[in-house]
Amino acid sequence: MIKKKVIVAVTGASGSVYAKVLFDQLEKLKDQTQAVGVVMSDNAKEVWQFELGNQNYNDYQNFNFYHKNDFNAPFASGSAKYDTMIIVPCSMGTLGRIAHGISNDLISRAADVVLKERRRLIAVVRDTPFSLIHINNMKIVIEAGGIICPANPSFYSLPKTIEEVAGTVISRVLDLAGFEQDSYRWNEK
């Protein structure tokens, strides 16, 4: 199995639980990763603190964390060959900057690199309702090769906790990223 090099970007959109569940799942799947690089916006850290009541994003020892303006991060260049970028949650401001090629921080630069190198970009957008501007930005990112995976949970697995609800989205994200995982599958035993 070829191990993945993954970038996880966390923006200031509501939905820090999605990032937490992704981090937890990536820890469990560490045998499938060569590297996990994480970049969080300042707003992401504030929203995490507000929504989850902690700063536990600091506790993930298997990840390499980078400052939002660290353009020396390996994934700021295509030569580092990170194959997947997951933005979770993805704010509409971040999506708009990506759609229009504005690389003003490490998150938007890494997304630009992933798209130009024809690698996998998964944007877990978390907003409602969508404006026409949001939809047009999603269209542009899709046309550029990205995947829009809205943070729309499913309920047929009968989740019982908020983390299990978020997990229904993260399972789809991990499938899209090409990870082998044990998760609920419709009508499979």
C-alpha atoms as a PDB file:
ATOM      1  CA  MET A   1       0.000   0.000   0.000  1.00  0.00           C
ATOM      2  CA  ILE A   2       1.278   3.462  -0.906  1.00  0.00           C
ATOM      3  CA  LYS A   3       1.047   5.691   2.143  1.00  0.00           C
ATOM      4  CA  LYS A   4      -0.666   9.035   1.709  1.00  0.00           C
ATOM      5  CA  LYS A   5       0.689  12.502   2.311  1.00  0.00           C
ATOM      6  CA  VAL A   6      -2.277  14.543   3.484  1.00  0.00           C
ATOM      7  CA  ILE A   7      -2.825  18.217   4.187  1.00  0.00           C
ATOM      8  CA  VAL A   8      -5.628  19.088   6.591  1.00  0.00           C
ATOM      9  CA  ALA A   9      -6.705  22.713   6.676  1.00  0.00           C
ATOM     10  CA  VAL A  10      -9.118  23.963   9.304  1.00  0.00           C
ATOM     11  CA  THR A  11     -10.814  27.308   8.704  1.00  0.00           C
ATOM     12  CA  GLY A  12     -13.009  29.463  10.898  1.00  0.00           C
ATOM     13  CA  ALA A  13     -16.362  28.140   9.709  1.00  0.00           C
ATOM     14  CA  SER A  14     -18.579  26.631  12.380  1.00  0.00           C
ATOM     15  CA  GLY A  15     -18.175  22.879  12.646  1.00  0.00           C
ATOM     16  CA  SER A  16     -14.956  22.245  14.567  1.00  0.00           C
ATOM     17  CA  VAL A  17     -16.359  18.840  15.484  1.00  0.00           C
ATOM     18  CA  TYR A  18     -15.787  17.771  11.874  1.00  0.00           C
ATOM     19  CA  ALA A  19     -12.084  18.628  12.153  1.00  0.00           C
ATOM     20  CA  LYS A  20     -11.822  16.851  15.497  1.00  0.00           C
ATOM     21  CA  VAL A  21     -13.450  13.681  14.163  1.00  0.00           C
ATOM     22  CA  LEU A  22     -11.184  13.792  11.096  1.00  0.00           C
ATOM     23  CA  PHE A  23      -8.106  14.161  13.322  1.00  0.00           C
ATOM     24  CA  ASP A  24      -9.279  11.229  15.467  1.00  0.00           C
ATOM     25  CA  GLN A  25      -9.874   9.051  12.409  1.00  0.00           C
ATOM     26  CA  LEU A  26      -6.535   9.948  10.829  1.00  0.00           C
ATOM     27  CA  GLU A  27      -4.838   8.940  14.090  1.00  0.00           C
ATOM     28  CA  LYS A  28      -6.517   5.524  13.753  1.00  0.00           C
ATOM     29  CA  LEU A  29      -5.457   5.309  10.094  1.00  0.00           C
ATOM     30  CA  LYS A  30      -1.832   6.349  10.713  1.00  0.00           C
ATOM     31  CA  ASP A  31      -0.602   3.129   9.108  1.00  0.00           C
ATOM     32  CA  GLN A  32      -1.983   4.506   5.818  1.00  0.00           C
ATOM     33  CA  THR A  33      -0.243   7.882   6.035  1.00  0.00           C
ATOM     34  CA  GLN A  34       3.319   8.931   5.417  1.00  0.00           C
ATOM     35  CA  ALA A  35       2.680  12.501   6.592  1.00  0.00           C
ATOM     36  CA  VAL A  36      -0.199  14.623   7.841  1.00  0.00           C
ATOM     37  CA  GLY A  37       0.396  18.366   7.667  1.00  0.00           C
ATOM     38  CA  VAL A  38      -2.097  20.595   9.460  1.00  0.00           C
ATOM     39  CA  VAL A  39      -2.686  24.311   9.100  1.00  0.00           C
ATOM     40  CA  MET A  40      -5.339  26.145  11.094  1.00  0.00           C
ATOM     41  CA  SER A  41      -6.469  29.715  10.675  1.00  0.00           C
ATOM     42  CA  ASP A  42      -6.621  31.950  13.744  1.00  0.00           C
ATOM     43  CA  ASN A  43     -10.410  31.916  13.480  1.00  0.00           C
ATOM     44  CA  ALA A  44     -10.376  28.102  13.358  1.00  0.00           C
ATOM     45  CA  LYS A  45      -8.606  27.999  16.718  1.00  0.00           C
ATOM     46  CA  GLU A  46     -11.087  30.461  18.218  1.00  0.00           C
ATOM     47  CA  VAL A  47     -14.095  28.558  16.863  1.00  0.00           C
ATOM     48  CA  TRP A  48     -12.653  25.232  18.119  1.00  0.00           C
ATOM     49  CA  GLN A  49     -12.234  26.756  21.598  1.00  0.00           C
ATOM     50  CA  PHE A  50     -15.790  28.161  21.527  1.00  0.00           C
ATOM     51  CA  GLU A  51     -17.547  25.100  20.105  1.00  0.00           C
ATOM     52  CA  LEU A  52     -15.557  22.304  21.753  1.00  0.00           C
ATOM     53  CA  GLY A  53     -14.446  24.141  24.890  1.00  0.00           C
ATOM     54  CA  ASN A  54     -10.795  23.151  24.598  1.00  0.00           C
ATOM     55  CA  GLN A  55      -7.602  23.468  22.595  1.00  0.00           C
ATOM     56  CA  ASN A  56      -7.134  19.736  22.074  1.00  0.00           C
ATOM     57  CA  TYR A  57      -5.983  20.281  18.509  1.00  0.00           C
ATOM     58  CA  ASN A  58      -2.572  20.635  20.151  1.00  0.00           C
ATOM     59  CA  ASP A  59      -2.713  17.018  21.374  1.00  0.00           C
ATOM     60  CA  TYR A  60      -2.263  15.232  18.029  1.00  0.00           C
ATOM     61  CA  GLN A  61       1.349  14.067  18.144  1.00  0.00           C
ATOM     62  CA  ASN A  62       1.409  12.263  14.772  1.00  0.00           C
ATOM     63  CA  PHE A  63       0.675  15.446  12.809  1.00  0.00           C
ATOM     64  CA  ASN A  64       2.969  18.272  11.742  1.00  0.00           C
ATOM     65  CA  PHE A  65       1.389  21.648  12.456  1.00  0.00           C
ATOM     66  CA  TYR A  66       2.274  24.729  10.395  1.00  0.00           C
ATOM     67  CA  HIS A  67       1.571  28.410  10.929  1.00  0.00           C
ATOM     68  CA  LYS A  68      -1.011  29.914   8.590  1.00  0.00           C
ATOM     69  CA  ASN A  69       1.671  32.049   6.909  1.00  0.00           C
ATOM     70  CA  ASP A  70       4.468  29.473   6.785  1.00  0.00           C
ATOM     71  CA  PHE A  71       5.224  29.339   3.085  1.00  0.00           C
ATOM     72  CA  ASN A  72       8.225  27.122   3.911  1.00  0.00           C
ATOM     73  CA  ALA A  73       5.820  24.288   4.737  1.00  0.00           C
ATOM     74  CA  PRO A  74       6.555  21.390   2.375  1.00  0.00           C
ATOM     75  CA  PHE A  75       3.078  21.432   0.822  1.00  0.00           C
ATOM     76  CA  ALA A  76       3.496  25.064  -0.267  1.00  0.00           C
ATOM     77  CA  SER A  77       5.235  23.491  -3.275  1.00  0.00           C
ATOM     78  CA  GLY A  78       4.127  20.736  -5.606  1.00  0.00           C
ATOM     79  CA  SER A  79       7.558  19.128  -5.362  1.00  0.00           C
ATOM     80  CA  ALA A  80       6.645  17.765  -1.893  1.00  0.00           C
ATOM     81  CA  LYS A  81       4.034  15.556  -3.588  1.00  0.00           C
ATOM     82  CA  TYR A  82       1.242  15.741  -1.017  1.00  0.00           C
ATOM     83  CA  ASP A  83      -1.533  13.836  -2.751  1.00  0.00           C
ATOM     84  CA  THR A  84      -4.650  14.994  -0.871  1.00  0.00           C
ATOM     85  CA  MET A  85      -5.852  18.160   0.814  1.00  0.00           C
ATOM     86  CA  ILE A  86      -8.933  18.196   3.027  1.00  0.00           C
ATOM     87  CA  ILE A  87     -10.340  21.536   4.142  1.00  0.00           C
ATOM     88  CA  VAL A  88     -12.652  20.899   7.077  1.00  0.00           C
ATOM     89  CA  PRO A  89     -14.682  22.906   7.761  1.00  0.00           C
ATOM     90  CA  CYS A  90     -14.197  25.088   4.712  1.00  0.00           C
ATOM     91  CA  SER A  91     -15.437  28.650   5.091  1.00  0.00           C
ATOM     92  CA  MET A  92     -16.986  30.390   2.130  1.00  0.00           C
ATOM     93  CA  GLY A  93     -14.260  33.045   2.287  1.00  0.00           C
ATOM     94  CA  THR A  94     -11.580  30.370   1.924  1.00  0.00           C
ATOM     95  CA  LEU A  95     -13.508  28.706  -0.887  1.00  0.00           C
ATOM     96  CA  GLY A  96     -13.817  32.059  -2.688  1.00  0.00           C
ATOM     97  CA  ARG A  97     -10.083  32.746  -2.423  1.00  0.00           C
ATOM     98  CA  ILE A  98      -9.296  29.257  -3.739  1.00  0.00           C
ATOM     99  CA  ALA A  99     -11.795  29.607  -6.601  1.00  0.00           C
ATOM    100  CA  HIS A 100     -10.170  32.846  -7.715  1.00  0.00           C
ATOM    101  CA  GLY A 101      -6.522  31.892  -7.215  1.00  0.00           C
ATOM    102  CA  ILE A 102      -5.840  34.230  -4.302  1.00  0.00           C
ATOM    103  CA  SER A 103      -3.004  32.550  -2.398  1.00  0.00           C
ATOM    104  CA  ASN A 104      -2.691  34.912   0.544  1.00  0.00           C
ATOM    105  CA  ASP A 105      -2.019  32.293   3.246  1.00  0.00           C
ATOM    106  CA  LEU A 106      -0.795  28.707   3.530  1.00  0.00           C
ATOM    107  CA  ILE A 107      -4.298  27.244   3.212  1.00  0.00           C
ATOM    108  CA  SER A 108      -5.091  28.970  -0.083  1.00  0.00           C
ATOM    109  CA  ARG A 109      -1.530  28.406  -1.382  1.00  0.00           C
ATOM    110  CA  ALA A 110      -1.670  24.679  -0.590  1.00  0.00           C
ATOM    111  CA  ALA A 111      -5.066  24.399  -2.316  1.00  0.00           C
ATOM    112  CA  ASP A 112      -3.660  26.228  -5.341  1.00  0.00           C
ATOM    113  CA  VAL A 113      -0.730  23.781  -5.436  1.00  0.00           C
ATOM    114  CA  VAL A 114      -2.975  20.725  -5.111  1.00  0.00           C
ATOM    115  CA  LEU A 115      -5.219  21.919  -7.951  1.00  0.00           C
ATOM    116  CA  LYS A 116      -2.361  22.908 -10.279  1.00  0.00           C
ATOM    117  CA  GLU A 117      -0.674  19.535  -9.691  1.00  0.00           C
ATOM    118  CA  ARG A 118      -3.979  17.738 -10.457  1.00  0.00           C
ATOM    119  CA  ARG A 119      -4.115  16.152  -7.039  1.00  0.00           C
ATOM    120  CA  ARG A 120      -7.131  15.694  -4.756  1.00  0.00           C
ATOM    121  CA  LEU A 121      -8.733  18.695  -3.024  1.00  0.00           C
ATOM    122  CA  ILE A 122     -11.757  18.003  -0.814  1.00  0.00           C
ATOM    123  CA  ALA A 123     -13.561  21.060   0.546  1.00  0.00           C
ATOM    124  CA  VAL A 124     -16.020  20.262   3.336  1.00  0.00           C
ATOM    125  CA  VAL A 125     -18.123  23.401   3.074  1.00  0.00           C
ATOM    126  CA  ARG A 126     -20.200  24.252   6.100  1.00  0.00           C
ATOM    127  CA  ASP A 127     -22.665  27.042   5.548  1.00  0.00           C
ATOM    128  CA  THR A 128     -26.355  27.355   4.899  1.00  0.00           C
ATOM    129  CA  PRO A 129     -28.082  28.620   2.882  1.00  0.00           C
ATOM    130  CA  PHE A 130     -25.774  29.008  -0.107  1.00  0.00           C
ATOM    131  CA  SER A 131     -25.766  32.265  -2.024  1.00  0.00           C
ATOM    132  CA  LEU A 132     -25.280  32.329  -5.773  1.00  0.00           C
ATOM    133  CA  ILE A 133     -21.722  33.530  -5.132  1.00  0.00           C
ATOM    134  CA  HIS A 134     -21.069  30.424  -2.985  1.00  0.00           C
ATOM    135  CA  ILE A 135     -22.529  28.144  -5.651  1.00  0.00           C
ATOM    136  CA  ASN A 136     -20.501  29.788  -8.415  1.00  0.00           C
ATOM    137  CA  ASN A 137     -17.322  29.442  -6.344  1.00  0.00           C
ATOM    138  CA  MET A 138     -18.112  25.764  -5.771  1.00  0.00           C
ATOM    139  CA  LYS A 139     -18.623  25.348  -9.522  1.00  0.00           C
ATOM    140  CA  ILE A 140     -15.248  26.943 -10.255  1.00  0.00           C
ATOM    141  CA  VAL A 141     -13.460  24.682  -7.750  1.00  0.00           C
ATOM    142  CA  ILE A 142     -15.192  21.596  -9.187  1.00  0.00           C
ATOM    143  CA  GLU A 143     -14.262  22.623 -12.731  1.00  0.00           C
ATOM    144  CA  ALA A 144     -10.654  23.008 -11.543  1.00  0.00           C
ATOM    145  CA  GLY A 145     -10.707  19.411 -10.268  1.00  0.00           C
ATOM    146  CA  GLY A 146     -11.710  19.868  -6.639  1.00  0.00           C
ATOM    147  CA  ILE A 147     -14.417  17.993  -4.775  1.00  0.00           C
ATOM    148  CA  ILE A 148     -17.093  19.813  -2.804  1.00  0.00           C
ATOM    149  CA  CYS A 149     -18.342  17.615   0.034  1.00  0.00           C
ATOM    150  CA  PRO A 150     -20.873  19.612   2.048  1.00  0.00           C
ATOM    151  CA  ALA A 151     -20.985  18.873   5.760  1.00  0.00           C
ATOM    152  CA  ASN A 152     -24.411  17.284   5.360  1.00  0.00           C
ATOM    153  CA  PRO A 153     -24.659  14.338   7.741  1.00  0.00           C
ATOM    154  CA  SER A 154     -26.641  11.200   7.065  1.00  0.00           C
ATOM    155  CA  PHE A 155     -28.811   9.477   9.640  1.00  0.00           C
ATOM    156  CA  TYR A 156     -29.422   5.966   8.297  1.00  0.00           C
ATOM    157  CA  SER A 157     -26.610   4.635  10.510  1.00  0.00           C
ATOM    158  CA  LEU A 158     -28.630   5.881  13.519  1.00  0.00           C
ATOM    159  CA  PRO A 159     -25.901   8.056  15.081  1.00  0.00           C
ATOM    160  CA  LYS A 160     -26.375   8.718  18.779  1.00  0.00           C
ATOM    161  CA  THR A 161     -23.880  11.506  19.535  1.00  0.00           C
ATOM    162  CA  ILE A 162     -22.791  14.710  17.829  1.00  0.00           C
ATOM    163  CA  GLU A 163     -19.445  13.079  17.045  1.00  0.00           C
ATOM    164  CA  GLU A 164     -21.216  10.112  15.432  1.00  0.00           C
ATOM    165  CA  VAL A 165     -23.308  12.514  13.334  1.00  0.00           C
ATOM    166  CA  ALA A 166     -20.130  14.338  12.254  1.00  0.00           C
ATOM    167  CA  GLY A 167     -18.570  10.946  11.622  1.00  0.00           C
ATOM    168  CA  THR A 168     -21.090  10.244   8.857  1.00  0.00           C
ATOM    169  CA  VAL A 169     -19.577  13.149   6.914  1.00  0.00           C
ATOM    170  CA  ILE A 170     -15.969  12.326   7.783  1.00  0.00           C
ATOM    171  CA  SER A 171     -16.439   8.711   6.643  1.00  0.00           C
ATOM    172  CA  ARG A 172     -17.427  10.041   3.221  1.00  0.00           C
ATOM    173  CA  VAL A 173     -14.452  12.400   3.213  1.00  0.00           C
ATOM    174  CA  LEU A 174     -12.059   9.569   4.027  1.00  0.00           C
ATOM    175  CA  ASP A 175     -13.619   7.449   1.272  1.00  0.00           C
ATOM    176  CA  LEU A 176     -13.122  10.332  -1.169  1.00  0.00           C
ATOM    177  CA  ALA A 177      -9.505  10.626  -0.010  1.00  0.00           C
ATOM    178  CA  GLY A 178      -8.939   6.935  -0.780  1.00  0.00           C
ATOM    179  CA  PHE A 179      -8.515   5.590   2.749  1.00  0.00           C
ATOM    180  CA  GLU A 180      -9.435   2.023   3.654  1.00  0.00           C
ATOM    181  CA  GLN A 181     -11.660   2.253   6.707  1.00  0.00           C
ATOM    182  CA  ASP A 182     -14.307   0.403   8.620  1.00  0.00           C
ATOM    183  CA  SER A 183     -17.439   2.524   8.435  1.00  0.00           C
ATOM    184  CA  TYR A 184     -21.178   2.124   7.995  1.00  0.00           C
ATOM    185  CA  ARG A 185     -22.171   1.032   4.502  1.00  0.00           C
ATOM    186  CA  TRP A 186     -25.765   1.139   3.366  1.00  0.00           C
ATOM    187  CA  ASN A 187     -27.337  -2.316   3.295  1.00  0.00           C
ATOM    188  CA  GLU A 188     -24.047  -4.105   3.972  1.00  0.00           C
ATOM    189  CA  LYS A 189     -23.580  -6.360   6.979  1.00  0.00           C
END
